[in-house]
């Protein structure tokens, strides 16, 4: 087992997952902001 290569691929996968999660999180926050704006307007 080639340890440095294994570690590098693990880090690469981690970065890939991190970028994907952040993109999903940003989209979710954007969606929630758009949904909560009319709700807060109605609540007032």
N, CA, C and O atoms as a Tripos MOL2 file, in Angstrom:
@<TRIPOS>MOLECULE
protein
  176   175    44     0     0
PROTEIN
NO_CHARGES

@<TRIPOS>ATOM
      1 N           0.8590   -1.1990    0.0000 N.3       1 UNK1
      2 CA          0.0000    0.0000    0.0000 C.3       1 UNK1
      3 C           0.8950    1.2500    0.0000 C.2       1 UNK1
      4 O           1.7570    1.4170    0.8630 O.2       1 UNK1
      5 N           0.6710    2.0960   -0.9640 N.am      2 UNK2
      6 CA          1.4690    3.3220   -1.1060 C.3       2 UNK2
      7 C           0.8380    4.4000   -0.2370 C.2       2 UNK2
      8 O          -0.1690    5.0040   -0.6090 O.2       2 UNK2
      9 N           1.4420    4.6350    0.9270 N.am      3 UNK3
     10 CA          0.8210    5.5440    1.9000 C.3       3 UNK3
     11 C           0.6930    6.9880    1.4040 C.2       3 UNK3
     12 O          -0.3910    7.5590    1.5210 O.2       3 UNK3
     13 N           1.7610    7.6120    0.8500 N.am      4 UNK4
     14 CA          1.6180    9.0080    0.3980 C.3       4 UNK4
     15 C           0.5380    9.1720   -0.6620 C.2       4 UNK4
     16 O          -0.2140   10.1460   -0.6450 O.2       4 UNK4
     17 N           0.4630    8.2250   -1.5770 N.am      5 UNK5
     18 CA         -0.5500    8.3290   -2.6320 C.3       5 UNK5
     19 C          -1.9430    8.1710   -2.0360 C.2       5 UNK5
     20 O          -2.8790    8.8740   -2.4180 O.2       5 UNK5
     21 N          -2.0670    7.2410   -1.0970 N.am      6 UNK6
     22 CA         -3.3500    7.0140   -0.4290 C.3       6 UNK6
     23 C          -3.7850    8.2840    0.3080 C.2       6 UNK6
     24 O          -4.9430    8.6950    0.2350 O.2       6 UNK6
     25 N          -2.8350    8.8920    1.0150 N.am      7 UNK7
     26 CA         -3.1360   10.1130    1.7640 C.3       7 UNK7
     27 C          -3.5410   11.2400    0.8170 C.2       7 UNK7
     28 O          -4.4890   11.9770    1.0900 O.2       7 UNK7
     29 N          -2.8220   11.3690   -0.2930 N.am      8 UNK8
     30 CA         -3.1150   12.4240   -1.2640 C.3       8 UNK8
     31 C          -4.5140   12.2330   -1.8640 C.2       8 UNK8
     32 O          -5.2610   13.1990   -2.0150 O.2       8 UNK8
     33 N          -4.8630   10.9970   -2.2020 N.am      9 UNK9
     34 CA         -6.1800   10.7480   -2.7850 C.3       9 UNK9
     35 C          -7.2810   11.0100   -1.7610 C.2       9 UNK9
     36 O          -8.3540   11.5080   -2.1020 O.2       9 UNK9
     37 N          -7.0020   10.6680   -0.4990 N.am     10 UNK10
     38 CA         -7.9830   10.9190    0.5670 C.3      10 UNK10
     39 C          -8.2250   12.4150    0.7200 C.2      10 UNK10
     40 O          -9.3660   12.8610    0.8400 O.2      10 UNK10
     41 N          -7.1280   13.1900    0.7160 N.am     11 UNK11
     42 CA         -7.2550   14.6450    0.8310 C.3      11 UNK11
     43 C          -8.0000   15.2010   -0.3770 C.2      11 UNK11
     44 O          -8.8500   16.0810   -0.2420 O.2      11 UNK11
     45 N          -7.6730   14.6770   -1.5650 N.am     12 UNK12
     46 CA         -8.3510   15.1250   -2.7830 C.3      12 UNK12
     47 C          -9.8420   14.8650   -2.7200 C.2      12 UNK12
     48 O         -10.6460   15.7250   -3.0790 O.2      12 UNK12
     49 N         -10.2110   13.6680   -2.2590 N.am     13 UNK13
     50 CA        -11.6340   13.3230   -2.1300 C.3      13 UNK13
     51 C         -12.2940   14.2380   -1.0960 C.2      13 UNK13
     52 O         -13.4190   14.7040   -1.2780 O.2      13 UNK13
     53 N         -11.5570   14.4780   -0.0040 N.am     14 UNK14
     54 CA        -12.0930   15.3480    1.0460 C.3      14 UNK14
     55 C         -12.3720   16.7460    0.5350 C.2      14 UNK14
     56 O         -13.4020   17.3390    0.8550 O.2      14 UNK14
     57 N         -11.4450   17.2760   -0.2690 N.am     15 UNK15
     58 CA        -11.6370   18.6150   -0.8400 C.3      15 UNK15
     59 C         -12.8170   18.6080   -1.7950 C.2      15 UNK15
     60 O         -13.6260   19.5350   -1.8050 O.2      15 UNK15
     61 N         -12.9110   17.5450   -2.6070 N.am     16 UNK16
     62 CA        -14.0130   17.4430   -3.5630 C.3      16 UNK16
     63 C         -15.3560   17.4410   -2.8280 C.2      16 UNK16
     64 O         -16.2860   18.1540   -3.2040 O.2      16 UNK16
     65 N         -15.4370   16.6180   -1.7680 N.am     17 UNK17
     66 CA        -16.6750   16.5380   -0.9800 C.3      17 UNK17
     67 C         -16.9520   17.8810   -0.3060 C.2      17 UNK17
     68 O         -18.0930   18.3410   -0.2580 O.2      17 UNK17
     69 N         -15.8810   18.5090    0.2180 N.am     18 UNK18
     70 CA        -16.0500   19.7940    0.8790 C.3      18 UNK18
     71 C         -16.6070   20.8550   -0.0540 C.2      18 UNK18
     72 O         -17.4970   21.6200    0.3160 O.2      18 UNK18
     73 N         -16.0670   20.8930   -1.2790 N.am     19 UNK19
     74 CA        -16.5500   21.8710   -2.2660 C.3      19 UNK19
     75 C         -18.0030   21.5910   -2.6030 C.2      19 UNK19
     76 O         -18.8100   22.5160   -2.6960 O.2      19 UNK19
     77 N         -18.3420   20.3230   -2.7860 N.am     20 UNK20
     78 CA        -19.7160   19.9570   -3.1320 C.3      20 UNK20
     79 C         -20.6670   20.3160   -1.9910 C.2      20 UNK20
     80 O         -21.7490   20.8560   -2.2200 O.2      20 UNK20
     81 N         -20.2510   20.0090   -0.7580 N.am     21 UNK21
     82 CA        -21.0910   20.3110    0.4050 C.3      21 UNK21
     83 C         -21.2890   21.8170    0.5420 C.2      21 UNK21
     84 O         -22.3890   22.2820    0.8380 O.2      21 UNK21
     85 N         -20.2140   22.5750    0.3250 N.am     22 UNK22
     86 CA        -20.3290   24.0290    0.4600 C.3      22 UNK22
     87 C         -21.2740   24.5870   -0.5890 C.2      22 UNK22
     88 O         -22.0660   25.4840   -0.3020 O.2      22 UNK22
     89 N         -21.1940   24.0580   -1.8010 N.am     23 UNK23
     90 CA        -22.0870   24.5230   -2.8680 C.3      23 UNK23
     91 C         -23.5370   24.2120   -2.5080 C.2      23 UNK23
     92 O         -24.4290   25.0390   -2.6960 O.2      23 UNK23
     93 N         -23.7560   23.0000   -1.9860 N.am     24 UNK24
     94 CA        -25.1060   22.6100   -1.5830 C.3      24 UNK24
     95 C         -25.5860   23.4820   -0.4350 C.2      24 UNK24
     96 O         -26.7400   23.9090   -0.4140 O.2      24 UNK24
     97 N         -24.6970   23.7470    0.5220 N.am     25 UNK25
     98 CA        -25.0360   24.5650    1.6800 C.3      25 UNK25
     99 C         -25.3920   25.9860    1.2430 C.2      25 UNK25
    100 O         -26.3630   26.5650    1.7300 O.2      25 UNK25
    101 N         -24.6040   26.5450    0.3250 N.am     26 UNK26
    102 CA        -24.8860   27.9040   -0.1700 C.3      26 UNK26
    103 C         -26.2420   27.9420   -0.8640 C.2      26 UNK26
    104 O         -27.0130   28.8860   -0.6910 O.2      26 UNK26
    105 N         -26.5240   26.9070   -1.6500 N.am     27 UNK27
    106 CA        -27.8060   26.8480   -2.3520 C.3      27 UNK27
    107 C         -28.9470   26.7440   -1.3520 C.2      27 UNK27
    108 O         -29.9890   27.3760   -1.5240 O.2      27 UNK27
    109 N         -28.7490   25.9420   -0.2990 N.am     28 UNK28
    110 CA        -29.7730   25.7720    0.7290 C.3      28 UNK28
    111 C         -30.0170   27.0820    1.4690 C.2      28 UNK28
    112 O         -31.1640   27.4600    1.7080 O.2      28 UNK28
    113 N         -28.9270   27.7810    1.8350 N.am     29 UNK29
    114 CA        -29.0490   29.0570    2.5440 C.3      29 UNK29
    115 C         -29.7530   30.0790    1.6620 C.2      29 UNK29
    116 O         -30.6080   30.8320    2.1280 O.2      29 UNK29
    117 N         -29.3820   30.0980    0.3780 N.am     30 UNK30
    118 CA        -30.0000   31.0250   -0.5670 C.3      30 UNK30
    119 C         -31.4990   30.7470   -0.6790 C.2      30 UNK30
    120 O         -32.3140   31.6690   -0.7080 O.2      30 UNK30
    121 N         -31.8490   29.4500   -0.7410 N.am     31 UNK31
    122 CA        -33.2570   29.0480   -0.8390 C.3      31 UNK31
    123 C         -34.0200   29.4430    0.4250 C.2      31 UNK31
    124 O         -35.1320   29.9670    0.3570 O.2      31 UNK31
    125 N         -33.4020   29.1820    1.5800 N.am     32 UNK32
    126 CA        -34.0560   29.5260    2.8500 C.3      32 UNK32
    127 C         -34.2450   31.0350    2.9730 C.2      32 UNK32
    128 O         -35.2790   31.4970    3.4550 O.2      32 UNK32
    129 N         -33.2530   31.7950    2.5400 N.am     33 UNK33
    130 CA        -33.3670   33.2510    2.6040 C.3      33 UNK33
    131 C         -34.5150   33.7320    1.7260 C.2      33 UNK33
    132 O         -35.2750   34.6230    2.1080 O.2      33 UNK33
    133 N         -34.6300   33.1280    0.5410 N.am     34 UNK34
    134 CA        -35.7040   33.5320   -0.3670 C.3      34 UNK34
    135 C         -37.0770   33.1360    0.1840 C.2      34 UNK34
    136 O         -38.0580   33.8600    0.0100 O.2      34 UNK34
    137 N         -37.1330   31.9760    0.8510 N.am     35 UNK35
    138 CA        -38.4120   31.5100    1.3950 C.3      35 UNK35
    139 C         -38.7850   32.2950    2.6490 C.2      35 UNK35
    140 O         -39.9540   32.6280    2.8450 O.2      35 UNK35
    141 N         -37.8020   32.5960    3.5000 N.am     36 UNK36
    142 CA        -38.0940   33.2440    4.7760 C.3      36 UNK36
    143 C         -38.3940   34.7320    4.6190 C.2      36 UNK36
    144 O         -39.0130   35.3260    5.5020 O.2      36 UNK36
    145 N         -37.9700   35.3440    3.5190 N.am     37 UNK37
    146 CA        -38.2520   36.7710    3.3180 C.3      37 UNK37
    147 C         -39.7590   37.0370    3.2530 C.2      37 UNK37
    148 O         -40.2430   37.9110    3.9710 O.2      37 UNK37
    149 N         -40.5190   36.3150    2.4190 N.am     38 UNK38
    150 CA        -41.9800   36.5350    2.4100 C.3      38 UNK38
    151 C         -42.6170   36.1500    3.7400 C.2      38 UNK38
    152 O         -43.5720   36.7910    4.1790 O.2      38 UNK38
    153 N         -42.0940   35.1060    4.3860 N.am     39 UNK39
    154 CA        -42.6680   34.6700    5.6630 C.3      39 UNK39
    155 C         -42.5000   35.7480    6.7230 C.2      39 UNK39
    156 O         -43.4390   36.0420    7.4630 O.2      39 UNK39
    157 N         -41.3110   36.3390    6.8050 N.am     40 UNK40
    158 CA        -41.0860   37.3870    7.8100 C.3      40 UNK40
    159 C         -41.9460   38.6120    7.4830 C.2      40 UNK40
    160 O         -42.3720   39.3360    8.3830 O.2      40 UNK40
    161 N         -42.1970   38.8340    6.1980 N.am     41 UNK41
    162 CA        -43.0660   39.9450    5.7930 C.3      41 UNK41
    163 C         -44.5000   39.6810    6.2420 C.2      41 UNK41
    164 O         -45.1950   40.5910    6.6940 O.2      41 UNK41
    165 N         -44.9390   38.4190    6.1130 N.am     42 UNK42
    166 CA        -46.2970   38.0430    6.5110 C.3      42 UNK42
    167 C         -46.4250   38.0870    8.0330 C.2      42 UNK42
    168 O         -47.4590   38.5020    8.5580 O.2      42 UNK42
    169 N         -45.3760   37.6600    8.7440 N.am     43 UNK43
    170 CA        -45.4180   37.6100   10.2040 C.3      43 UNK43
    171 C         -45.5460   38.9980   10.8290 C.2      43 UNK43
    172 O         -46.1080   39.1370   11.9150 O.2      43 UNK43
    173 N         -45.0420   39.9970   10.1710 N.am     44 UNK44
    174 CA        -45.0470   41.3400   10.7620 C.3      44 UNK44
    175 C         -46.4240   41.9170   10.9470 C.2      44 UNK44
    176 O         -46.5630   43.0390   11.4340 O.2      44 UNK44
@<TRIPOS>BOND
     1     1     2 1
     2     2     3 1
     3     3     4 2
     4     3     5 am
     5     5     6 1
     6     6     7 1
     7     7     8 2
     8     7     9 am
     9     9    10 1
    10    10    11 1
    11    11    12 2
    12    11    13 am
    13    13    14 1
    14    14    15 1
    15    15    16 2
    16    15    17 am
    17    17    18 1
    18    18    19 1
    19    19    20 2
    20    19    21 am
    21    21    22 1
    22    22    23 1
    23    23    24 2
    24    23    25 am
    25    25    26 1
    26    26    27 1
    27    27    28 2
    28    27    29 am
    29    29    30 1
    30    30    31 1
    31    31    32 2
    32    31    33 am
    33    33    34 1
    34    34    35 1
    35    35    36 2
    36    35    37 am
    37    37    38 1
    38    38    39 1
    39    39    40 2
    40    39    41 am
    41    41    42 1
    42    42    43 1
    43    43    44 2
    44    43    45 am
    45    45    46 1
    46    46    47 1
    47    47    48 2
    48    47    49 am
    49    49    50 1
    50    50    51 1
    51    51    52 2
    52    51    53 am
    53    53    54 1
    54    54    55 1
    55    55    56 2
    56    55    57 am
    57    57    58 1
    58    58    59 1
    59    59    60 2
    60    59    61 am
    61    61    62 1
    62    62    63 1
    63    63    64 2
    64    63    65 am
    65    65    66 1
    66    66    67 1
    67    67    68 2
    68    67    69 am
    69    69    70 1
    70    70    71 1
    71    71    72 2
    72    71    73 am
    73    73    74 1
    74    74    75 1
    75    75    76 2
    76    75    77 am
    77    77    78 1
    78    78    79 1
    79    79    80 2
    80    79    81 am
    81    81    82 1
    82    82    83 1
    83    83    84 2
    84    83    85 am
    85    85    86 1
    86    86    87 1
    87    87    88 2
    88    87    89 am
    89    89    90 1
    90    90    91 1
    91    91    92 2
    92    91    93 am
    93    93    94 1
    94    94    95 1
    95    95    96 2
    96    95    97 am
    97    97    98 1
    98    98    99 1
    99    99   100 2
   100    99   101 am
   101   101   102 1
   102   102   103 1
   103   103   104 2
   104   103   105 am
   105   105   106 1
   106   106   107 1
   107   107   108 2
   108   107   109 am
   109   109   110 1
   110   110   111 1
   111   111   112 2
   112   111   113 am
   113   113   114 1
   114   114   115 1
   115   115   116 2
   116   115   117 am
   117   117   118 1
   118   118   119 1
   119   119   120 2
   120   119   121 am
   121   121   122 1
   122   122   123 1
   123   123   124 2
   124   123   125 am
   125   125   126 1
   126   126   127 1
   127   127   128 2
   128   127   129 am
   129   129   130 1
   130   130   131 1
   131   131   132 2
   132   131   133 am
   133   133   134 1
   134   134   135 1
   135   135   136 2
   136   135   137 am
   137   137   138 1
   138   138   139 1
   139   139   140 2
   140   139   141 am
   141   141   142 1
   142   142   143 1
   143   143   144 2
   144   143   145 am
   145   145   146 1
   146   146   147 1
   147   147   148 2
   148   147   149 am
   149   149   150 1
   150   150   151 1
   151   151   152 2
   152   151   153 am
   153   153   154 1
   154   154   155 1
   155   155   156 2
   156   155   157 am
   157   157   158 1
   158   158   159 1
   159   159   160 2
   160   159   161 am
   161   161   162 1
   162   162   163 1
   163   163   164 2
   164   163   165 am
   165   165   166 1
   166   166   167 1
   167   167   168 2
   168   167   169 am
   169   169   170 1
   170   170   171 1
   171   171   172 2
   172   171   173 am
   173   173   174 1
   174   174   175 1
   175   175   176 2
@<TRIPOS>SUBSTRUCTURE
     1 UNK1         2 RESIDUE 1 A UNK
     2 UNK2         6 RESIDUE 1 A UNK
     3 UNK3        10 RESIDUE 1 A UNK
     4 UNK4        14 RESIDUE 1 A UNK
     5 UNK5        18 RESIDUE 1 A UNK
     6 UNK6        22 RESIDUE 1 A UNK
     7 UNK7        26 RESIDUE 1 A UNK
     8 UNK8        30 RESIDUE 1 A UNK
     9 UNK9        34 RESIDUE 1 A UNK
    10 UNK10       38 RESIDUE 1 A UNK
    11 UNK11       42 RESIDUE 1 A UNK
    12 UNK12       46 RESIDUE 1 A UNK
    13 UNK13       50 RESIDUE 1 A UNK
    14 UNK14       54 RESIDUE 1 A UNK
    15 UNK15       58 RESIDUE 1 A UNK
    16 UNK16       62 RESIDUE 1 A UNK
    17 UNK17       66 RESIDUE 1 A UNK
    18 UNK18       70 RESIDUE 1 A UNK
    19 UNK19       74 RESIDUE 1 A UNK
    20 UNK20       78 RESIDUE 1 A UNK
    21 UNK21       82 RESIDUE 1 A UNK
    22 UNK22       86 RESIDUE 1 A UNK
    23 UNK23       90 RESIDUE 1 A UNK
    24 UNK24       94 RESIDUE 1 A UNK
    25 UNK25       98 RESIDUE 1 A UNK
    26 UNK26      102 RESIDUE 1 A UNK
    27 UNK27      106 RESIDUE 1 A UNK
    28 UNK28      110 RESIDUE 1 A UNK
    29 UNK29      114 RESIDUE 1 A UNK
    30 UNK30      118 RESIDUE 1 A UNK
    31 UNK31      122 RESIDUE 1 A UNK
    32 UNK32      126 RESIDUE 1 A UNK
    33 UNK33      130 RESIDUE 1 A UNK
    34 UNK34      134 RESIDUE 1 A UNK
    35 UNK35      138 RESIDUE 1 A UNK
    36 UNK36      142 RESIDUE 1 A UNK
    37 UNK37      146 RESIDUE 1 A UNK
    38 UNK38      150 RESIDUE 1 A UNK
    39 UNK39      154 RESIDUE 1 A UNK
    40 UNK40      158 RESIDUE 1 A UNK
    41 UNK41      162 RESIDUE 1 A UNK
    42 UNK42      166 RESIDUE 1 A UNK
    43 UNK43      170 RESIDUE 1 A UNK
    44 UNK44      174 RESIDUE 1 A UNK
